[in-house]
Short mmCIF file of C-alpha atoms in Angstrom, two decimals:
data_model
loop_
_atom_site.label_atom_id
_atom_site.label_comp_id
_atom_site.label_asym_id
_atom_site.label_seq_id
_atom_site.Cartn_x
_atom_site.Cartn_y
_atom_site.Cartn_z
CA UNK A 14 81.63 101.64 126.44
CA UNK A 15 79.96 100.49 123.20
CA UNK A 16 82.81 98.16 122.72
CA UNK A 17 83.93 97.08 125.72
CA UNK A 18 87.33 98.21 125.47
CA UNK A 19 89.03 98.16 129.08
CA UNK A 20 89.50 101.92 130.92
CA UNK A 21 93.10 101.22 130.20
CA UNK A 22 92.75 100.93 126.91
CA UNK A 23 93.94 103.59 124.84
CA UNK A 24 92.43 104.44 121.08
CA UNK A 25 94.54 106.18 118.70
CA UNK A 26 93.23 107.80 115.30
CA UNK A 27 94.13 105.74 112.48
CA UNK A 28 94.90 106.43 108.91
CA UNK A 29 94.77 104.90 105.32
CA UNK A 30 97.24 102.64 104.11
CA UNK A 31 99.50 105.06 101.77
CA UNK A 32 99.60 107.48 104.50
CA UNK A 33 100.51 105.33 106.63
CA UNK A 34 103.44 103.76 104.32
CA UNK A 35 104.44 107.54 103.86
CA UNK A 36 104.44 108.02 107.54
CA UNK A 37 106.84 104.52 107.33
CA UNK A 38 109.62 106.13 105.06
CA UNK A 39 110.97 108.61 107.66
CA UNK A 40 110.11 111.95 106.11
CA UNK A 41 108.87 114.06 108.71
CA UNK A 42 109.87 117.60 107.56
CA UNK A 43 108.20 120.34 105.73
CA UNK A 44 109.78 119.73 102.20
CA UNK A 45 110.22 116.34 102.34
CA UNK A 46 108.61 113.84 100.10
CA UNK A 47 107.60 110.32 98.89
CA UNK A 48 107.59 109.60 95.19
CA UNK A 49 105.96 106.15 94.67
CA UNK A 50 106.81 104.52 90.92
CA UNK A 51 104.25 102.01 90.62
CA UNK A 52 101.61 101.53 87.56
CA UNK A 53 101.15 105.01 87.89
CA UNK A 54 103.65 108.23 88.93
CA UNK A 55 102.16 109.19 93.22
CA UNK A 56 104.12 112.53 94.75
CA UNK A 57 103.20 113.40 98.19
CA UNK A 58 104.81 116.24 100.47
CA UNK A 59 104.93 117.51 103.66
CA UNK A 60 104.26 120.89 103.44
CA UNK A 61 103.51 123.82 105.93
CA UNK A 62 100.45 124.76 103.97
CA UNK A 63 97.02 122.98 103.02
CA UNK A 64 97.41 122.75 98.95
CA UNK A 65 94.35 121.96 97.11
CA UNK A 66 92.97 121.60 93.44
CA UNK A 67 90.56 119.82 92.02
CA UNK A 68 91.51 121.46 88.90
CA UNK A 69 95.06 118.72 89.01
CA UNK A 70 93.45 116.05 91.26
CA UNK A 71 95.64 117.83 94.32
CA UNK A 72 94.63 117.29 97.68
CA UNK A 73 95.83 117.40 101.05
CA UNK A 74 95.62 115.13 104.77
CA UNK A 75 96.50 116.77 108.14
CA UNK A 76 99.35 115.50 109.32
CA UNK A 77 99.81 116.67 112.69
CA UNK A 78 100.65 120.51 112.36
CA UNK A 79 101.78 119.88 108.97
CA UNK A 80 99.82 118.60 105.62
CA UNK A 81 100.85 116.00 103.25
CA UNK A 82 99.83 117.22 99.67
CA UNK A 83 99.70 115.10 96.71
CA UNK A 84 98.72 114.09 93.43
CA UNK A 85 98.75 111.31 90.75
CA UNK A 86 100.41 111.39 86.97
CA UNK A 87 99.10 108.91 84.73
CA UNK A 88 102.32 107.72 83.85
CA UNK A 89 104.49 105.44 85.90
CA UNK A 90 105.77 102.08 85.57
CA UNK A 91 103.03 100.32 83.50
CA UNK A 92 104.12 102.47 80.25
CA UNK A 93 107.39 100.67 81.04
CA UNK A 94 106.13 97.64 80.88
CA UNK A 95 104.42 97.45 78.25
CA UNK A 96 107.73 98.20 76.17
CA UNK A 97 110.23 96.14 78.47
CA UNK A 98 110.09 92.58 80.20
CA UNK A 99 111.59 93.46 83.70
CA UNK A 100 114.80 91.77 82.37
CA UNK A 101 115.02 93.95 79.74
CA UNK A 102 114.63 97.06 81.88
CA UNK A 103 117.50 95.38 83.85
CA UNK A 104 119.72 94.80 81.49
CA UNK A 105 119.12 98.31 78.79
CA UNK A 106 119.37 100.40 81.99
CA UNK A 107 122.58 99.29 82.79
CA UNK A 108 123.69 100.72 79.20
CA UNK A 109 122.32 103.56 80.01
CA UNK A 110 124.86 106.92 81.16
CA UNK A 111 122.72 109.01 83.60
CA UNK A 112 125.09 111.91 83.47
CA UNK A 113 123.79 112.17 79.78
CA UNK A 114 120.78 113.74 78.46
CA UNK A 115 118.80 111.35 75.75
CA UNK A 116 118.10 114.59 73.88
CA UNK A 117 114.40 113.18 73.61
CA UNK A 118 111.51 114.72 74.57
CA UNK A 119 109.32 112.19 76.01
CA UNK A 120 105.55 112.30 77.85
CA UNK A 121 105.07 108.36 78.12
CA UNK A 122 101.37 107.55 78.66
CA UNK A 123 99.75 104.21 77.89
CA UNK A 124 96.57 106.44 76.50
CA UNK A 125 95.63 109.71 75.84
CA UNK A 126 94.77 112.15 78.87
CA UNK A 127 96.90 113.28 81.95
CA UNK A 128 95.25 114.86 85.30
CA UNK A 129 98.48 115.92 87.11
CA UNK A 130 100.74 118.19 86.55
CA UNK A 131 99.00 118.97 83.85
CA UNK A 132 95.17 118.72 83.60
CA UNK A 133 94.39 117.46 80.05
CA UNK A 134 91.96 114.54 79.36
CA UNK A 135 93.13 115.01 76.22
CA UNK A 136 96.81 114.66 76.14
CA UNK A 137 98.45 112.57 73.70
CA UNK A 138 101.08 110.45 74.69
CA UNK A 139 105.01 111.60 73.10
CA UNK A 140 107.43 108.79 72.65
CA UNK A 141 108.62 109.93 69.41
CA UNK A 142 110.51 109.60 67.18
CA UNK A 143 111.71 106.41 68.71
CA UNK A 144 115.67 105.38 68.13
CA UNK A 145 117.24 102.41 66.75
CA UNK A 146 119.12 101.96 70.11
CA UNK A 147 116.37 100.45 72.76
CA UNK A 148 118.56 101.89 75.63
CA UNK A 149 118.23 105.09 74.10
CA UNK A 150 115.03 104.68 73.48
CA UNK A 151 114.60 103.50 77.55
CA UNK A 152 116.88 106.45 78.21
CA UNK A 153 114.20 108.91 77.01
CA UNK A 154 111.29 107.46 78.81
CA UNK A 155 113.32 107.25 82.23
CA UNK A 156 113.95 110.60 81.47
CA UNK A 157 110.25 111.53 80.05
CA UNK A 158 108.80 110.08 83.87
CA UNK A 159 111.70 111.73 85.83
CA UNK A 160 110.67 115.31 84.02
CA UNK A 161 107.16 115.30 84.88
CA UNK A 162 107.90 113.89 88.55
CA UNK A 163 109.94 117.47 88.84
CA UNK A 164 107.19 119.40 87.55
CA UNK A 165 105.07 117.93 89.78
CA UNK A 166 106.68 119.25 92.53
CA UNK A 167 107.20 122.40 90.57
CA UNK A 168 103.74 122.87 90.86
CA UNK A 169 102.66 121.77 94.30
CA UNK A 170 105.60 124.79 95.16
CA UNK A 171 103.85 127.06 92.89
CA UNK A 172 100.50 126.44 94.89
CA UNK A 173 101.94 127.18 97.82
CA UNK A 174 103.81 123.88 99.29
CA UNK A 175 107.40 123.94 100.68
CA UNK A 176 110.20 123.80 98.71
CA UNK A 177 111.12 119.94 97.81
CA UNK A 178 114.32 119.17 100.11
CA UNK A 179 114.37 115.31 100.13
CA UNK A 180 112.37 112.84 98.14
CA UNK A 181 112.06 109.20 99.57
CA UNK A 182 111.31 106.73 96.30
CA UNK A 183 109.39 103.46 96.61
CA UNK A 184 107.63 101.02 94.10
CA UNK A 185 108.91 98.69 92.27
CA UNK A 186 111.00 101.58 89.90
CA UNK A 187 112.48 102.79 92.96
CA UNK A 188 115.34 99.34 93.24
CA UNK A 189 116.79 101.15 89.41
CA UNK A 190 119.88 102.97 90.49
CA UNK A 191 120.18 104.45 86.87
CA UNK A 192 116.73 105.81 87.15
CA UNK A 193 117.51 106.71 90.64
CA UNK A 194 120.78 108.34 89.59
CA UNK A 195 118.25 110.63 86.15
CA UNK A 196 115.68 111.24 88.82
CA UNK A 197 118.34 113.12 91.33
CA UNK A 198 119.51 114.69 87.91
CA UNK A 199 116.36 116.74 87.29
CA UNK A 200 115.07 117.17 91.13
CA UNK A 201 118.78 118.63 92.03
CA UNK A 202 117.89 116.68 95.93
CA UNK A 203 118.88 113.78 97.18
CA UNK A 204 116.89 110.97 96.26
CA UNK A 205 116.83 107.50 98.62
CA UNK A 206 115.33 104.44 98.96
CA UNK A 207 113.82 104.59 102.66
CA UNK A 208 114.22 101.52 105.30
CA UNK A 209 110.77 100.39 105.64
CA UNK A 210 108.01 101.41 103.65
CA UNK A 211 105.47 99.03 105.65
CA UNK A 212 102.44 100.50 106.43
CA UNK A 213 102.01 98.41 109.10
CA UNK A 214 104.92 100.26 111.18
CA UNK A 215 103.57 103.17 109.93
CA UNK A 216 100.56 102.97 111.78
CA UNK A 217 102.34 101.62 114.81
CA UNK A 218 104.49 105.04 114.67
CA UNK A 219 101.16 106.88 114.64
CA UNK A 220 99.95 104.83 117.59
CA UNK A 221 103.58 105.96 119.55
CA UNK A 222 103.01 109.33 118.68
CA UNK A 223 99.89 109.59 119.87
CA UNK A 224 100.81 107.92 123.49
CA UNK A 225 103.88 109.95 124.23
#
């Protein structure tokens, strides 16, 4: 009544943007996931169980019968930038074997301090020692983001979520097939770039849902 919406009219409940661009990607099963490589490292799953913790900035939305728990690394795409012009990204990655390990044991983080998966404000970035070979250098911080995306969901199954069957990538570092290709390599799931990631059909899924 208070806005004048016709009797036929019907309101569905809404949602935020990412949720709705998560909703957009097709996972719809306890277990299954959206890793988002941006500026910064975003893992959310669908899990049969609310997981929270302030303690590693993990928190959880109600998503039908099922919640969608998540949390946010500090690293992510911008550490890669500030190394790499995207042409060099293109061009070293393709150098790069992802059936090979670097043998480097990376944590690449533009500053010190980390929230998730590990809580440490204090947390010094590791990207040494650094090679003579840039695409081995590349190799380990490909590697470096890939390893703490798989201890992310190491811990959200450790707190309780479902064990990670299917992880849907988007952002920009999501188009790198060797990334891709490391990625799958330390998960041990499959690892695909969804259809539409809009969260405009997102929210017009929620809305079809909600009429059925």
């Amino acid at each position: 009544m208070k806005y004048h919406f016709p009797a036929s009219c019907i309101v569905c409940a809404g949602t935020t943007d990412s949720i709705a661009a998560f909703i957009a990607s097709g996972a719809k099963f306890p277990g299954e996931a959206v890793t988002s490589l941006g500026s910064t490292l975003v893992l959310k799953l669908i899990s049969t169980n609310k997981i929270e913790d302030s303690k590693y900035g993990i928190y959880s939305h109600r998503l039908g019968n099922l919640w969608l728990a998540g949390g946010a690394s500090n690293t992510g795409g911008a550490v890669l930038k500030h190394f790499f012009s995207s042409g060099e990204l293109e061009n070293l990655s393709a150098q790069i074997d992802p059936s090979k390990l670097s043998n480097l044991d990376y944590y690449p983080l533009l500053a010190p301090g980390e929230r998730f998966p590990i809580n440490d404000p204090h947390l010094s970035p590791r990207m040494k020692p650094r090679p003579n070979n840039t695409a081995k250098f590349l190799h380990g911080m490909l590697e470096g983001i890939a390893r703490i995306e798989n201890r992310g969901y190491y811990l959200l199954k450790q707190l309780g979520a479902d064990n990670l069957s299917l992880v849907y990538t988007t952002g920009g570092g999501s188009v790198n097939d060797t990334w891709r290709q490391i990625r799958k390599n330390f998960l041990r799931v499959p690892v695909i770039i969804p259809h539409n990631i809009e969260a405009a059909y997102g929210t017009a899924l929620l809305a079809m849902k909600s009429i059925k």
